[in-house]
Coordinates of C-alpha atoms in Angstrom, one line a residue:
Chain N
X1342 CA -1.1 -37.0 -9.4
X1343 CA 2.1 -38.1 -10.9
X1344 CA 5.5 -37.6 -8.8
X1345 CA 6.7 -35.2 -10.9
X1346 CA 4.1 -32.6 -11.4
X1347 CA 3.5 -32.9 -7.2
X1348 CA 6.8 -31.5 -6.7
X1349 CA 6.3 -28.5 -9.3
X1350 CA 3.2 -27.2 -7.6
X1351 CA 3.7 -24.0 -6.7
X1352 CA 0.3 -22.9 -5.8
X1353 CA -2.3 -25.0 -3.9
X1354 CA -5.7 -24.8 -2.6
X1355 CA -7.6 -27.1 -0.1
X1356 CA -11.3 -26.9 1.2
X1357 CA -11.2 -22.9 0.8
X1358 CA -14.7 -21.1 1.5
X1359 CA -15.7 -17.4 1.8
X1360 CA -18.8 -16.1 2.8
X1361 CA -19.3 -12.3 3.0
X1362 CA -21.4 -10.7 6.1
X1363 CA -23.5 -7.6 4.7
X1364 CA -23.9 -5.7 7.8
X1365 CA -25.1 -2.6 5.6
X1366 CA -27.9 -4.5 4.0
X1367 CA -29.5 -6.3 7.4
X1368 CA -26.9 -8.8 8.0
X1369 CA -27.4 -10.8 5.6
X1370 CA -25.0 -13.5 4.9
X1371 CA -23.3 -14.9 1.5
X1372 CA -21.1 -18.2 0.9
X1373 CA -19.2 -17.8 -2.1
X1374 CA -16.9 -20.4 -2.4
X1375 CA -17.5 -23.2 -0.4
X1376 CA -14.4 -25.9 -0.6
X1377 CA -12.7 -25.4 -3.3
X1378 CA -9.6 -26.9 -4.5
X1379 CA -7.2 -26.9 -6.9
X1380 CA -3.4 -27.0 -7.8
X1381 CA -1.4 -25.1 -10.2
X1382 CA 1.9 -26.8 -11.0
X1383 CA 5.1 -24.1 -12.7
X1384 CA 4.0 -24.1 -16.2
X1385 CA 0.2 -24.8 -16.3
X1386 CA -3.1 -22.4 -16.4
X1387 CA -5.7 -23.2 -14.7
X1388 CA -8.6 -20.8 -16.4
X1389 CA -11.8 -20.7 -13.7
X1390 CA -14.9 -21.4 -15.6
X1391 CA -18.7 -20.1 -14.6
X1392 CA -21.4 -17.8 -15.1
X1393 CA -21.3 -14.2 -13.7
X1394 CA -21.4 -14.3 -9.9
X1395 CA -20.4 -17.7 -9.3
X1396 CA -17.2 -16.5 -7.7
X1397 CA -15.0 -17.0 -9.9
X1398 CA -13.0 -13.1 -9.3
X1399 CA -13.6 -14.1 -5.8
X1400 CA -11.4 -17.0 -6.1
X1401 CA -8.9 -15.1 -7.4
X1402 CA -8.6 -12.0 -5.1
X1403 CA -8.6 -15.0 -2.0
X1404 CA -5.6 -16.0 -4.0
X1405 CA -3.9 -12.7 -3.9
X1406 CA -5.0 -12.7 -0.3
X1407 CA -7.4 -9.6 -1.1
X1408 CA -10.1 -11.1 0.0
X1409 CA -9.7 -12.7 3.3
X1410 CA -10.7 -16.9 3.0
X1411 CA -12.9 -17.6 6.0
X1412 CA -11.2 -21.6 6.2
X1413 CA -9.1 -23.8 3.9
X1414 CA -5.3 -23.4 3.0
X1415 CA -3.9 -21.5 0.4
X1416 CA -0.5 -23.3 -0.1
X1417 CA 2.2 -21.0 -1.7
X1418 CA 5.7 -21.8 -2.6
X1419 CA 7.6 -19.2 -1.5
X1420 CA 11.3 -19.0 -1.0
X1421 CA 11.6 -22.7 -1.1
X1422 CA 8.6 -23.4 1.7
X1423 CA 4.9 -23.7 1.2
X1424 CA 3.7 -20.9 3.3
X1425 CA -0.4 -20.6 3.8
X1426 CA -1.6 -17.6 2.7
X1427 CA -4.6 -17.5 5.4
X1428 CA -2.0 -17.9 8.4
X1429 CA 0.7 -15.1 6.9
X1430 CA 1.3 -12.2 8.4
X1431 CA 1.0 -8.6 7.0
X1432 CA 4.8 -8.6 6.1
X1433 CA 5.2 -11.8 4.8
X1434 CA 1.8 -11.3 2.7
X1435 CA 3.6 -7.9 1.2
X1436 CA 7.1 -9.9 0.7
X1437 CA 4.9 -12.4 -0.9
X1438 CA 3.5 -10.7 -3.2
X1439 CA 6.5 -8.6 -4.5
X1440 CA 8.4 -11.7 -5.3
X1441 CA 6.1 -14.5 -5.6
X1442 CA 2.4 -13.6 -6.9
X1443 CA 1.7 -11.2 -9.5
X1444 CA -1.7 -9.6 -10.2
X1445 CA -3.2 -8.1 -12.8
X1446 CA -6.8 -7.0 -12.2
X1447 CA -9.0 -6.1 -14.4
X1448 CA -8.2 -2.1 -13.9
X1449 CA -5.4 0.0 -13.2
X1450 CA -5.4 1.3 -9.8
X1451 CA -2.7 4.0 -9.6
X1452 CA -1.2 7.4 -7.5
X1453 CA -2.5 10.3 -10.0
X1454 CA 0.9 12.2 -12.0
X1455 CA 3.1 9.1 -11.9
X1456 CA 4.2 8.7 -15.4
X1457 CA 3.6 5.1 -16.9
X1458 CA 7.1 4.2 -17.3
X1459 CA 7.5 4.3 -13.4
X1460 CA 3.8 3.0 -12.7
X1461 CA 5.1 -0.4 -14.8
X1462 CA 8.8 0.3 -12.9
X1463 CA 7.3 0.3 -9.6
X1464 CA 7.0 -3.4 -8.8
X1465 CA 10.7 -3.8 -9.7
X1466 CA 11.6 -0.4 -7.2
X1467 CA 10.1 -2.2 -4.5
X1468 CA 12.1 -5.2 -4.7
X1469 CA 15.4 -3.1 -5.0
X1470 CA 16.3 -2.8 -8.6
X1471 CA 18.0 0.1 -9.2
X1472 CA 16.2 2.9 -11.0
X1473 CA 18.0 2.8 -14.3
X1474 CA 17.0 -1.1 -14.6
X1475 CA 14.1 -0.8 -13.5
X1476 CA 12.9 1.6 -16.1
X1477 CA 14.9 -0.2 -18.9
X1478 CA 13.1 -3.7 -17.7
X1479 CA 9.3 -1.8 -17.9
X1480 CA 10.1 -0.1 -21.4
X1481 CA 11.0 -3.3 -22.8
X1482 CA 7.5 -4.8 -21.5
X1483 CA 5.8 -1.7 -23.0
X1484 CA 7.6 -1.9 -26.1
X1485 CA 6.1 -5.7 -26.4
X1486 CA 2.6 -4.8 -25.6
X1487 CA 2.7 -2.4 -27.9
X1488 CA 2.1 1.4 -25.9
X1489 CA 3.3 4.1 -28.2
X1490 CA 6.4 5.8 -26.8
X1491 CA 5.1 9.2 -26.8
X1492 CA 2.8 7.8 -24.0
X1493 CA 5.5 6.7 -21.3
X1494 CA 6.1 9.8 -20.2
X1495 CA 2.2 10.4 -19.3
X1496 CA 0.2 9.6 -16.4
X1497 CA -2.6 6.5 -17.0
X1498 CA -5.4 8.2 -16.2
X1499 CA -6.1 9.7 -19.1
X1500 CA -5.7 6.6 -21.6
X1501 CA -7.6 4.5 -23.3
X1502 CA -9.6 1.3 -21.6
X1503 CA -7.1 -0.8 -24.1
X1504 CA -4.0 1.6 -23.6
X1505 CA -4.8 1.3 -19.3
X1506 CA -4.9 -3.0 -19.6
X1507 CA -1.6 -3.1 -21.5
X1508 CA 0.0 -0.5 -18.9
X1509 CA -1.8 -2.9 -16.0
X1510 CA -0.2 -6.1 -17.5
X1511 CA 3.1 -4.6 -18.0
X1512 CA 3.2 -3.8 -14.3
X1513 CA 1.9 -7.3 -13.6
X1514 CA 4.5 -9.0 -15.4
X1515 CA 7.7 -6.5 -15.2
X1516 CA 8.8 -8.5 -12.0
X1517 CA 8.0 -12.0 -14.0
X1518 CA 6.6 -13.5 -10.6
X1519 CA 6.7 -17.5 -10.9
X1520 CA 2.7 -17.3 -10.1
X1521 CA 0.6 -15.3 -12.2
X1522 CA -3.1 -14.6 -11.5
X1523 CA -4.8 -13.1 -14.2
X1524 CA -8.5 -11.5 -14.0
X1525 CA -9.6 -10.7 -17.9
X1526 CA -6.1 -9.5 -19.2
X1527 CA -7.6 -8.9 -22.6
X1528 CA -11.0 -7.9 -21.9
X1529 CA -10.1 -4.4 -23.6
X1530 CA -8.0 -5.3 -26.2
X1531 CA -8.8 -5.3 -29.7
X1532 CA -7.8 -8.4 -31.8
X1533 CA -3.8 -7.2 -32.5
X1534 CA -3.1 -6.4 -29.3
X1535 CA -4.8 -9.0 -27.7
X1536 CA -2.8 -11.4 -30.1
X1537 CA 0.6 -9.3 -28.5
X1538 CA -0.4 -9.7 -24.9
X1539 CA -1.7 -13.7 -25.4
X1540 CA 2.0 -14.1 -26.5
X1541 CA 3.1 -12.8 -23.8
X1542 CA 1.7 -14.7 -21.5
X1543 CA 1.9 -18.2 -23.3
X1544 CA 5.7 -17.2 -23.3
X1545 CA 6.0 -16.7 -19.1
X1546 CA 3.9 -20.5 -19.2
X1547 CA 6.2 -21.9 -21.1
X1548 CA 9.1 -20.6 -19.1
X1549 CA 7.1 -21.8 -15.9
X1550 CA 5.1 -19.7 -14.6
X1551 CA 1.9 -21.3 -12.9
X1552 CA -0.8 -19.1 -13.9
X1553 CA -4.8 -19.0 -12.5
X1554 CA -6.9 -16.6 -14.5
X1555 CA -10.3 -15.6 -15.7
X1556 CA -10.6 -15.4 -19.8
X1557 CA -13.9 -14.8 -20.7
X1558 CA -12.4 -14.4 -24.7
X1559 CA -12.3 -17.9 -26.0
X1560 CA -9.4 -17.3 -28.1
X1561 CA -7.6 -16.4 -24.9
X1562 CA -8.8 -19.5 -23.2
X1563 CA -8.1 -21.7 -26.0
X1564 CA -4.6 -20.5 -26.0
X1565 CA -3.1 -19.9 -22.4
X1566 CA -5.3 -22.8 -20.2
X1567 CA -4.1 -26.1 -20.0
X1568 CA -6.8 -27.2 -17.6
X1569 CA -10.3 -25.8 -16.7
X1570 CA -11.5 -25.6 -13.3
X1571 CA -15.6 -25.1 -13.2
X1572 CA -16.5 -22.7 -9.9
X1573 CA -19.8 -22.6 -8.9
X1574 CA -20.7 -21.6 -6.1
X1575 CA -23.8 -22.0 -4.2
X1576 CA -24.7 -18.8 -3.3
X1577 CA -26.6 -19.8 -0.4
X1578 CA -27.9 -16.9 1.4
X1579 CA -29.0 -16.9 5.2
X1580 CA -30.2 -13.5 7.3
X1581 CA -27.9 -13.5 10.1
Chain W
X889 CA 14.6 -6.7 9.6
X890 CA 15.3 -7.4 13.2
X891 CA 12.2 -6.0 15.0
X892 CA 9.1 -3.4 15.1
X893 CA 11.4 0.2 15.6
X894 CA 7.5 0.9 17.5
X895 CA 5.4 -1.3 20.2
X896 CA 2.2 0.3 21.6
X897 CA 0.4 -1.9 24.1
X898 CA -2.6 -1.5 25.6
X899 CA -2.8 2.5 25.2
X900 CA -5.4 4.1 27.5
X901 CA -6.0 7.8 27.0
X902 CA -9.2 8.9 29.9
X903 CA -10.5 12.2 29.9
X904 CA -12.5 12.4 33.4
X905 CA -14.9 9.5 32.6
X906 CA -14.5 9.1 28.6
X907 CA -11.9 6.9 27.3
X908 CA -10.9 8.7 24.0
X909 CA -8.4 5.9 23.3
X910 CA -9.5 2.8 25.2
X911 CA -7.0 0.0 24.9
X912 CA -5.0 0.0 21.2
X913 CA -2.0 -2.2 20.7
X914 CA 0.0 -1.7 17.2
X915 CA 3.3 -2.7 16.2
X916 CA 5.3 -0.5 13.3
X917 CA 8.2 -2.1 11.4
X918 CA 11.1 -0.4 9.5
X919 CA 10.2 0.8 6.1
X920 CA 6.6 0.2 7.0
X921 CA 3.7 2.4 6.4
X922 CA 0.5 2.5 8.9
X923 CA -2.5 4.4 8.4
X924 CA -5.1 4.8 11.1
X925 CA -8.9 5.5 9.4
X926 CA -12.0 6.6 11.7
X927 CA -14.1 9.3 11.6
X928 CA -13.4 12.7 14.0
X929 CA -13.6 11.6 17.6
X930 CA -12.7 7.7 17.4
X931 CA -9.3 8.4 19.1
X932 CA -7.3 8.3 16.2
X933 CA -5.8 11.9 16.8
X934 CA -5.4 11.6 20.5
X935 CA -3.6 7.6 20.0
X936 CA -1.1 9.4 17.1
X937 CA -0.7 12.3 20.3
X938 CA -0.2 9.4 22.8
X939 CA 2.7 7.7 20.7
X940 CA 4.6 11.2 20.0
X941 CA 4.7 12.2 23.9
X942 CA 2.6 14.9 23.3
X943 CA -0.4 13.6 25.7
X944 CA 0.3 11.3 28.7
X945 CA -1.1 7.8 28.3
X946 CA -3.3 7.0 31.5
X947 CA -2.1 3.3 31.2
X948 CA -0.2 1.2 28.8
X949 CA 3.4 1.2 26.9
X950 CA 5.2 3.2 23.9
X951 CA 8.5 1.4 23.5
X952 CA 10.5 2.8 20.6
X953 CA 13.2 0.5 19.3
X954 CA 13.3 -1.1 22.7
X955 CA 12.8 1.8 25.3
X956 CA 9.3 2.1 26.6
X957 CA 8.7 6.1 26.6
X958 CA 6.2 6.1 29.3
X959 CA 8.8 5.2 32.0
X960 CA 11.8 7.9 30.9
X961 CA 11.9 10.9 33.2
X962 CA 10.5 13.7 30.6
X963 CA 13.8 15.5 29.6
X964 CA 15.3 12.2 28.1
X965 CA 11.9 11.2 26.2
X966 CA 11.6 14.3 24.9
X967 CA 15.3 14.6 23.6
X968 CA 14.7 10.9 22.4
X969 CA 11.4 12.0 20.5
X970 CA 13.4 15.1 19.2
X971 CA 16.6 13.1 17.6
X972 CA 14.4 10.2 16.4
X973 CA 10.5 10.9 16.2
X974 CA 9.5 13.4 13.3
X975 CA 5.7 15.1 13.5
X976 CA 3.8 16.1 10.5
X977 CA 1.1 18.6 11.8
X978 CA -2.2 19.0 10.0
X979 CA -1.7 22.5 9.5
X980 CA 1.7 23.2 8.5
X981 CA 1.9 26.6 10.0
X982 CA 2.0 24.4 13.5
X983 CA 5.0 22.7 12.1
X984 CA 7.1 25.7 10.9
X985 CA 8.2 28.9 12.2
X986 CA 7.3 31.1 10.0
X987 CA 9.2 34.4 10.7
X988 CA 12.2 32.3 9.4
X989 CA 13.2 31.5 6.3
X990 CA 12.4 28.3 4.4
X991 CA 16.2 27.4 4.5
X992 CA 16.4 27.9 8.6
X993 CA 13.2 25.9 8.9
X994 CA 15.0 23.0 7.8
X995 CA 18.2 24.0 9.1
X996 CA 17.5 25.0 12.1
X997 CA 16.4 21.1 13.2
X998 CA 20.2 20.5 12.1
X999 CA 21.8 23.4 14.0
X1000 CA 20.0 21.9 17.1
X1001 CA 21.3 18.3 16.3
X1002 CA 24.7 19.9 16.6
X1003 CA 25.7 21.0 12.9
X1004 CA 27.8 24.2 12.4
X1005 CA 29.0 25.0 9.1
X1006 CA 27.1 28.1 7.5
X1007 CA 27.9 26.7 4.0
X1008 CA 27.3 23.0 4.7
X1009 CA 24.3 23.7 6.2
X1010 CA 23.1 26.3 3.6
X1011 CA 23.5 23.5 1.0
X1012 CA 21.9 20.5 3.0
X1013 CA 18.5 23.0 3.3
X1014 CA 18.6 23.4 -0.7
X1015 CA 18.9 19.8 -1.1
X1016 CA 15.8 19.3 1.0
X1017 CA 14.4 22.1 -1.0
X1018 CA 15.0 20.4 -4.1
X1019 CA 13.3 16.7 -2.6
X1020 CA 10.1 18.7 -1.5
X1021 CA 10.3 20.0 -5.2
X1022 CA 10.6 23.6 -4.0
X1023 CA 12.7 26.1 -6.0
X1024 CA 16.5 26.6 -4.6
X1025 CA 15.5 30.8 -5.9
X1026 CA 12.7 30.7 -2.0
X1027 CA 16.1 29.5 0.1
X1028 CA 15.4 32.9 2.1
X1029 CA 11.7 33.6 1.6
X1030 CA 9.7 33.2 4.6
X1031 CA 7.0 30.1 4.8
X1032 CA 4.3 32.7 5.2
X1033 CA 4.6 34.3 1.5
X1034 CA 3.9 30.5 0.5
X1035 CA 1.0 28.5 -0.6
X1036 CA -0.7 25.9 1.7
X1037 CA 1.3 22.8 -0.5
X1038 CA 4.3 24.5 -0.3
X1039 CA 4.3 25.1 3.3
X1040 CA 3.1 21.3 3.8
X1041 CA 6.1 20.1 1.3
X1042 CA 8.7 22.8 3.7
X1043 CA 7.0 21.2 7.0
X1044 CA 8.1 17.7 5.4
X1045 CA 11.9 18.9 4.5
X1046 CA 12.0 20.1 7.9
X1047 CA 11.0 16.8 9.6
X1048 CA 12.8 14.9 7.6
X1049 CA 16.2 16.3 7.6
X1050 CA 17.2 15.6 10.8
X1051 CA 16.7 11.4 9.5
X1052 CA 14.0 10.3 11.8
X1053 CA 13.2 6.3 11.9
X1054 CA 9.8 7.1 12.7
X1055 CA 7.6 9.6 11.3
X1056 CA 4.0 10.5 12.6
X1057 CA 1.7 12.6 10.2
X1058 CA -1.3 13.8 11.2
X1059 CA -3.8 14.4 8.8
X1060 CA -1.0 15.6 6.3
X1061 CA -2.9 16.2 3.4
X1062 CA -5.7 17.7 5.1
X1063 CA -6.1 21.2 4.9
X1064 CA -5.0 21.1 1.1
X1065 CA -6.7 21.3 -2.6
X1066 CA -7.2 18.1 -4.2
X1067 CA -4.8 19.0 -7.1
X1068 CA -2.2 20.0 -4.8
X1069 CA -3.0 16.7 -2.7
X1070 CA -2.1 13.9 -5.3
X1071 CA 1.6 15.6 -5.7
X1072 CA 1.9 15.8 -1.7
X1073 CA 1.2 11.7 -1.8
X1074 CA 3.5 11.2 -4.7
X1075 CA 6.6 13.0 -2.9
X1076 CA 5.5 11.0 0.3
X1077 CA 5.2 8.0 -1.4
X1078 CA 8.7 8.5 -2.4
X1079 CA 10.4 9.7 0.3
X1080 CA 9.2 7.0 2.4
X1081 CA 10.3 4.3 -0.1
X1082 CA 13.9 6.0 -0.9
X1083 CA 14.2 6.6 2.6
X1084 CA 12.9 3.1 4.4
X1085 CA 11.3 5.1 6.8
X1086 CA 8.4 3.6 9.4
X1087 CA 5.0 5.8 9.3
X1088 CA 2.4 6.0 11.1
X1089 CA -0.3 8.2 9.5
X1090 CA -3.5 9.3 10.6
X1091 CA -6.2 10.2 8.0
X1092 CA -10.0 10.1 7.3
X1093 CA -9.5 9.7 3.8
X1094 CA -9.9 6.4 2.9
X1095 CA -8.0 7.5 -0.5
X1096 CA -5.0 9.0 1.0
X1097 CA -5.0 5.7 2.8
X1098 CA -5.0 3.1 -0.1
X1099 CA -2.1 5.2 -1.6
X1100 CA 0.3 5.8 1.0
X1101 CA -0.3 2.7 4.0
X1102 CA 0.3 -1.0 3.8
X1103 CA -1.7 -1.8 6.6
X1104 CA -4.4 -0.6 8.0
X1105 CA -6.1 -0.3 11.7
X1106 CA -10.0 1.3 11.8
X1107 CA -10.6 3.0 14.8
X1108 CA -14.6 3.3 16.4
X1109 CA -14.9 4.7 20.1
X1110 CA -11.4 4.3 20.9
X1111 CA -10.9 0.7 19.6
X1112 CA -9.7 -1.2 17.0
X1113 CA -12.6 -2.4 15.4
X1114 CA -11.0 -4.3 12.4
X1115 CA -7.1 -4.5 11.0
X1116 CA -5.6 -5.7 8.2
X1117 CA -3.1 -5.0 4.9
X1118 CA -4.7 -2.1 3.3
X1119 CA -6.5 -3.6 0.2
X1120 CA -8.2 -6.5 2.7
X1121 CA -9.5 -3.5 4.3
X1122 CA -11.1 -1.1 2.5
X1123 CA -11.9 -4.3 -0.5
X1124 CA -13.1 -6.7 2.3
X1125 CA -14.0 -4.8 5.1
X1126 CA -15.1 -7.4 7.5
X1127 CA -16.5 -5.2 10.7
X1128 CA -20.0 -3.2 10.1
X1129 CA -18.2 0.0 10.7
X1130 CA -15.6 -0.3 8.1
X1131 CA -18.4 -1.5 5.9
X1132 CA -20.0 1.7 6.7
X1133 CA -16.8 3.8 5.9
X1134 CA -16.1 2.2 2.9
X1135 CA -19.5 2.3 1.5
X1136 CA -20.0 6.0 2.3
X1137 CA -17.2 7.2 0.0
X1138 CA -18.3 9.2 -3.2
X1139 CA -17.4 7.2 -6.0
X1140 CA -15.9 9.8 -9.1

């Protein structure tokens, strides 16, 4: 690893495994991800590569610290220190993750009523941005996915599975968090929008964002990752 | 953030033989919301009792920003819990009085806190009014001409004028229609946010959960079986009883 890009990691991950205990269905036991590791340095993408069920949204919501990692680190920079994600507390997980890792799942998980424009202004309320910003910062995201005005002033639910992604990735990047972790962001989209929200994102990589994601759209791959990291997992299952 | 404004160690609640709450430590933090899931009878009720004064612990600690509860003589921990502590009941009517009006429920907290001023107080319980989203125009109307979500939202103006640090809801959206339910969470939500305020709420419903707490302790038989931040929870429930809970929920 050369000198330089070591002291631009901003995310990284040693020996991590996660096994999952089914105590509804007898006990049994499954190992998902057994030692992985990677690194992300500030303006890479590391896209995780593998058939369905070989862990790879597994990986990611252990990143996020979702999913809780059984053993490994999960090396974060945050604030100027690495901090391990699987030794954090509850706070510093939450402070965390409204400065320092953004999220965008694959669907929009929100209170009923709220009206988009504050679902996407949320994130920035929580870090203390006044209201009026806030708002202003989220309708310029919206504008450059693309979600018609008449829209903002609607709750969600009700939208389109395109119209819900863009309102999911505008909330996932309205903070612009320096690491990005990104499951299917255009899954939904149809080829203009997609094109929009690819932009996007290749913009916050240039600018230095280290990004992990899941892009099962080759045009997205081929655009965003600058490295590909295989996961396969061996799904060993034991009875308990 | 200098500390947890709440400490609960090693709570013991006994009834003759039974322990309904058998040993629960939690810590609360400014601006912090806790929910505590379990089904009817895991102690959940009786440990949210325990922390407000309302039930005598049979052992352990309550120590609010640095004074343990349990060791005050009665008069002083119940003024304490009065000036600080704000309760959400269930059932709103056990919250309010409701042969006053809606503007001396939330008033009348502020006339016992030592406020005078028939104007200035007149004016602070239409501000409330306006938070909970309840017309200025049912100031005077008594609680018991209102719906079940507007006597919840009054219940809420009334606990939360007075500025607690710490507020304990039990079962707040309980008793209430669905549709009524999501704009009860969204005003909560709010309030808690705009007001940094430390929660501890006590719910079976794992939805009302993932929207209003950051963390999360299940309670089984008096114990903490399993905590966590509330998504690690209820998205990676590690213990067979949260598995359980989480996998019995109606998917819509």
């Amino acid at each position: 690893m050369n000198q330089s890009r070591k002291e631009n990691l901003l995310l990284q991950v040693s020996d991590l495994s996660k096994r999952f205990t089914l105590h509804e269905q007898g006990g049994v036991v499954l190992s998902v991800l057994d030692d992985v590791s990677l690194s992300v340095a500030a303006g890479e993408c590391v896209a995780l590569d593998g058939p369905s069920g070989a862990g790879k949204s597994t990986l990611l919501r252990c990143l996020y610290a979702n999913y809780r990692a059984d053993k490994g680190r999960i090396l974060v920079q945050h604030g100027g220190e690495m901090i391990d994600l699987l030794h954090a507390d509850a706070r510093a997980l939450l402070d965390i993750r409204r400065r320092t890792l953004g999220y965008v799942s694959q669907f929009l998980r929100v209170i009923p009523r709220v009206p988009t424009l504050d679902v996407v202004a949320m994130p920035l309320l929580s870090l203390g941005v006044d209201r009026e910003e806030a708002r202003d910062r989220a309708a310029d995201l919206l504008r450059r996915v693309a979600l018609p005005e008449p829209l903002w002033k609607l709750a969600p639910a009700t939208f389109s599975g395109g119209e819900q992604q863009r309102v999911n990735i505008a909330r996932g990047l309205v903070v612009g968090h320096p690491i990005l972790l990104l499951d299917e962001p255009t899954a939904s989209l149809d080829a203009d929008n997609r094109a929009r929200v690819l932009e996007l994102i290749t913009e916050r990589r240039d600018a230095g964002a280290a990004i992990v994601g899941i892009f099962h759209d080759e045009a997205a791959r081929s655009a965003l990752a600058t490295t590909i990291h295989p996961v396969r997992s061996r799904q060993e299952v034991a009875a308990a | 953030m200098s500390g947890p404004i709440l400490e609960v160690r090693d709570l013991e609640k006994r009834y003759g033989a039974r322990r309904a709450v058998a040993g629960v430590s939690l810590d609360v933090w400014p601006g912090e919301v806790l929910g505590i899931v379990g089904e009817s009878g895991s102690g959940k009720t009786t440990l949210l009792s325990a922390i407000a004064g309302r039930v005598a612990p049979s052992a352990g600690s309550v120590t609010y920003d640095g004074r343990d509860l349990t060791e005050l003589a009665d008069v002083d921990r119940s003024r304490l819990i009065g000036d600080k502590i704000g309760f959400v009941h269930q059932n709103p009517r056990d919250g309010l009085r409701l042969n006053v009006s809606a503007g001396g429920n939330v008033a009348e907290k502020l006339m016992a806190a030592g406020a005078r001023n028939y104007g200035a107080l007149r004016e602070t319980a239409c501000r409330w009014l306006d938070r909970v989203e309840i017309g200025r125009d049912r100031v005077d109307d008594h609680p018991s001409k209102f719906s079940g979500g507007m006597q919840q939202r009054l219940q809420i103006a009334r606990v939360l004028a007075t500025q607690p640090q710490l507020v304990l809801m039990d079962e707040p959206t309980g008793g209430l229609d669905v549709s009524v339910q999501a704009k009860l969470l969204d005003l909560l939500r709010g309030l808690v946010d705009e007001l940094g305020l430390a929660v501890v709420v006590v719910t079976h419903d794992l939805g009302v959960a993932r929207l209003l707490a950051h963390r999360l302790l299940v309670m089984k038989d008096g114990l903490v079986v399993e905590h966590g931040l509330t998504d690690q929870v209820l998205d990676d429930p590690a213990h067979a009883y949260t598995q359980l809970l989480v996998s019995s929920v109606l998917q819509v």
